Amino acid sequence: DAGVIQSPRHEVTEMGQEVTLRCKPISGHNSLFWYRQTMMRGLELLIYFNNNVPIDDSGMPEDRFSAKMPNASFSTLKIQPSEPRDSAVYFCASTTLRGAHEQYFGPGTRLTVT
Amino acid sequence: AQKVTQAQTEISVVEKEDVTLDCVYETRDTTYYLFWYKQPPSGELVFLIRRNSFDEQNEISGRYSWNFQKSTSSFNFTITASQVVDSAVYFCAPRGGIFGAGTRLFVKA
């Protein structure tokens, strides 16, 4: 099994630019999570999908952030326009049943907005 | 409301010492799972163990052991004879999306 795949692994962009992060969950997993990790705020849940449907997006910081899951094998997290405070490591994770089964995390995308 | 607390921000030990990481999960749920994850300096997050609220039996896996006590809402993790490779941040997570603040463990040679 390839595990959760995220791309790109590193992204450096200028303030105001659009950023798109991508995630491919483990095949057969029906729950997908996007997290953001910073030194100041720790690991924060941004959004959670179940069977491709967004269930909880209360963690999305503001309208500049949007996430989609068009099918069971692909999800995107978009930031438009990006700001320096968006600099963080963004993780995608998947699992078979939220709350009962462990999550498998991707390697993360380190985003730097200058 | 649910609350997960990892009161220890950082712990520093010398190699071969035993170390216990604390986690308290407060919830009104009667059934739930608890998870521990490890994040080494390389940055990836790795699942370590899952326990359910019905099972308070301690579990041992090599140098790792877990003690879950529902009466005190605690799910503690002990590393016996710590090694430098155990240096990492350890997260307690009640369920998907909810993570404690993490405990950073430094093991010095």
Coordinates of C-alpha atoms in Angstrom, one line a residue:
Chain A
D1 CA 0.0 0.0 0.0
A2 CA 1.4 3.4 -1.0
G3 CA 0.0 5.2 2.0
V4 CA -1.5 8.7 1.9
I5 CA 0.2 10.7 -0.8
Q6 CA 0.5 14.5 -0.6
S7 CA 1.9 16.9 -3.2
P8 CA 3.8 19.1 -3.3
R9 CA 6.0 18.3 -0.4
H10 CA 7.3 21.9 -0.3
E11 CA 5.7 25.0 -1.6
V12 CA 7.2 28.5 -1.5
T13 CA 5.0 31.3 -2.8
E14 CA 4.5 35.0 -2.6
M15 CA 1.7 36.7 -0.7
G16 CA -1.4 37.0 -2.8
Q17 CA -0.8 33.9 -4.9
E18 CA -3.1 30.9 -5.0
V19 CA -1.9 27.7 -3.5
T20 CA -3.3 24.3 -4.1
L21 CA -2.4 21.3 -2.0
R22 CA -3.3 17.8 -3.1
C23 CA -4.0 14.6 -1.3
K24 CA -4.6 11.0 -2.3
P25 CA -6.0 8.9 0.6
I26 CA -5.4 5.2 1.1
S27 CA -7.7 3.1 -1.1
G28 CA -10.7 2.0 0.7
H29 CA -10.6 4.7 3.3
N30 CA -13.8 6.7 3.4
S31 CA -12.8 9.5 5.8
L32 CA -10.3 12.2 5.0
F33 CA -9.0 15.0 7.2
W34 CA -6.9 18.1 6.5
Y35 CA -4.8 19.5 9.3
R36 CA -2.5 22.5 9.7
Q37 CA 0.4 22.4 12.1
T38 CA 2.3 25.4 13.4
M39 CA 4.5 25.9 16.4
M40 CA 2.1 28.4 17.9
R41 CA -1.2 26.6 17.4
G42 CA -0.1 23.0 17.2
L43 CA -2.1 20.5 15.1
E44 CA -5.5 21.9 14.0
L45 CA -8.2 20.2 12.2
L46 CA -9.3 22.3 9.2
I47 CA -11.9 20.1 7.5
Y48 CA -13.2 16.5 7.6
F49 CA -14.8 14.6 4.8
N50 CA -16.8 11.4 5.0
N51 CA -17.7 9.5 1.8
N52 CA -16.5 12.6 -0.1
V53 CA -18.9 14.9 1.7
P54 CA -17.6 17.7 3.9
I55 CA -18.9 17.0 7.4
D56 CA -17.1 19.5 9.6
D57 CA -15.4 22.6 8.2
S58 CA -15.5 24.7 11.3
G59 CA -11.7 24.7 11.5
M60 CA -11.3 26.4 8.1
P61 CA -9.8 29.8 9.1
E62 CA -11.7 32.0 6.7
D63 CA -13.1 32.3 3.2
R64 CA -9.6 32.3 1.7
F65 CA -9.5 28.5 2.4
S66 CA -11.5 26.0 0.5
A67 CA -11.4 22.2 0.2
K68 CA -12.9 19.7 -2.2
M69 CA -13.1 16.0 -2.6
P70 CA -14.5 15.3 -6.0
N71 CA -14.0 11.5 -5.6
A72 CA -12.9 8.9 -3.1
S73 CA -9.3 9.1 -4.3
F74 CA -8.5 12.8 -4.4
S75 CA -8.9 15.9 -2.4
T76 CA -7.6 19.5 -2.6
L77 CA -7.0 22.3 -0.2
K78 CA -6.9 25.7 -1.8
I79 CA -5.7 29.0 -0.3
Q80 CA -6.6 32.1 -2.3
P81 CA -5.1 34.6 -1.7
S82 CA -2.3 33.3 0.4
E83 CA -0.9 35.3 3.3
P84 CA 2.4 34.9 5.3
R85 CA 0.4 33.7 8.4
D86 CA -0.7 30.7 6.3
S87 CA 2.9 29.4 6.5
A88 CA 2.6 25.9 8.1
V89 CA 2.8 22.2 7.5
Y90 CA -0.4 20.9 6.1
F91 CA -1.2 17.3 6.7
C92 CA -3.8 15.1 5.0
A93 CA -4.9 11.9 6.8
S94 CA -7.4 9.1 6.0
T95 CA -9.1 6.4 7.9
T96 CA -11.9 3.8 7.5
L97 CA -14.1 5.0 10.4
R98 CA -13.6 8.2 12.2
G99 CA -13.5 7.8 16.0
A100 CA -12.9 4.1 15.9
H101 CA -10.0 3.6 13.7
E102 CA -6.6 5.1 13.6
Q103 CA -5.7 7.8 11.0
Y104 CA -2.9 7.4 8.5
F105 CA -1.1 10.6 7.7
G106 CA 0.6 11.8 4.6
P107 CA 4.1 13.2 4.8
G108 CA 2.8 16.8 4.8
T109 CA 3.2 19.8 2.7
R110 CA 5.5 22.6 4.1
L111 CA 4.0 25.9 2.8
T112 CA 6.0 29.1 3.1
V113 CA 4.3 32.3 2.0
T114 CA 6.7 35.3 1.7
Chain B
A1 CA -17.9 19.2 25.6
Q2 CA -14.8 17.2 25.0
K3 CA -11.3 18.1 26.3
V4 CA -8.0 16.4 25.9
T5 CA -5.1 17.5 28.1
Q6 CA -1.5 16.7 27.8
A7 CA -0.1 18.7 30.7
Q8 CA 3.5 17.9 30.1
T9 CA 4.9 20.2 27.4
E10 CA 8.4 18.9 27.4
I11 CA 10.2 16.0 29.1
S12 CA 13.9 15.4 29.1
V13 CA 15.4 12.1 30.2
V14 CA 18.7 10.3 30.0
E15 CA 18.9 7.2 27.9
K16 CA 17.7 4.0 29.6
E17 CA 15.4 5.9 32.0
D18 CA 11.7 5.1 32.1
V19 CA 9.3 7.9 31.1
T20 CA 5.6 8.3 31.4
L21 CA 3.5 10.6 29.2
D22 CA 0.2 11.7 30.6
C23 CA -3.1 12.3 28.8
V24 CA -6.5 13.1 30.3
Y25 CA -9.6 13.0 28.2
E26 CA -12.8 14.5 29.5
T27 CA -16.0 13.5 27.8
R28 CA -19.6 12.7 28.5
D29 CA -19.4 9.9 26.0
T30 CA -19.7 6.5 27.5
T31 CA -17.9 4.7 24.7
Y32 CA -15.0 6.0 22.8
Y33 CA -11.5 5.2 21.5
L34 CA -8.2 6.8 22.4
F35 CA -5.1 6.9 20.2
W36 CA -1.5 7.8 20.6
Y37 CA 0.6 9.1 17.7
K38 CA 4.3 9.8 17.5
Q39 CA 5.9 12.6 15.5
P40 CA 9.7 12.2 15.2
P41 CA 12.0 15.1 14.2
S42 CA 11.5 14.0 10.6
G43 CA 8.0 15.3 10.8
E44 CA 5.7 12.4 9.9
L45 CA 2.9 11.4 12.2
V46 CA 2.8 7.7 13.0
F47 CA 0.0 5.8 14.8
L48 CA 1.2 3.9 17.9
I49 CA -1.9 2.4 19.7
R50 CA -5.6 2.5 19.9
R51 CA -7.6 1.6 23.0
N52 CA -11.4 1.5 23.6
S53 CA -13.2 2.7 26.7
F54 CA -14.3 -0.8 27.5
D55 CA -10.8 -2.2 27.9
E56 CA -8.9 -1.0 30.9
Q57 CA -6.4 -3.8 30.7
N58 CA -2.9 -2.5 30.4
E59 CA -1.1 -3.3 27.1
I60 CA 2.6 -3.8 26.6
S61 CA 4.4 -3.9 23.3
G62 CA 8.1 -4.2 23.6
R63 CA 9.4 -1.1 25.5
Y64 CA 6.0 0.6 25.2
S65 CA 3.1 0.2 27.6
W66 CA -0.2 1.9 28.0
N67 CA -2.4 2.4 31.1
F68 CA -6.0 3.4 30.6
Q69 CA -8.2 4.3 33.5
K70 CA -11.7 5.3 32.7
S71 CA -12.5 6.4 36.2
T72 CA -9.8 9.1 36.0
S73 CA -10.1 9.7 32.3
S74 CA -6.4 9.1 31.9
F75 CA -4.6 7.3 29.1
N76 CA -0.9 7.2 30.0
F77 CA 1.9 6.0 27.9
T78 CA 5.2 4.6 29.3
I79 CA 8.4 4.0 27.5
T80 CA 10.8 1.7 29.4
A81 CA 14.5 2.0 29.0
S82 CA 14.2 5.0 26.7
Q83 CA 16.5 5.4 23.7
V84 CA 17.6 8.4 21.7
V85 CA 15.4 7.3 18.9
D86 CA 12.4 7.8 21.1
S87 CA 12.9 11.5 21.0
A88 CA 9.8 12.9 19.4
V89 CA 6.5 14.7 20.0
Y90 CA 3.8 12.3 21.3
F91 CA 0.1 13.2 20.7
C92 CA -2.9 11.8 22.5
A93 CA -6.0 11.8 20.3
P94 CA -9.5 10.9 21.3
R95 CA -10.7 10.6 17.8
G96 CA -10.3 11.9 14.3
G97 CA -9.7 15.6 14.4
I98 CA -9.1 16.0 18.1
F99 CA -5.5 16.0 19.2
G100 CA -3.8 17.0 22.4
A101 CA -1.2 19.7 22.4
G102 CA 1.5 17.1 22.4
T103 CA 4.5 16.3 24.7
R104 CA 7.9 16.7 23.4
L105 CA 10.3 14.0 24.6
F106 CA 14.0 14.5 24.6
V107 CA 16.1 11.5 25.3
K108 CA 19.8 12.3 25.8
A109 CA 22.6 9.8 25.3

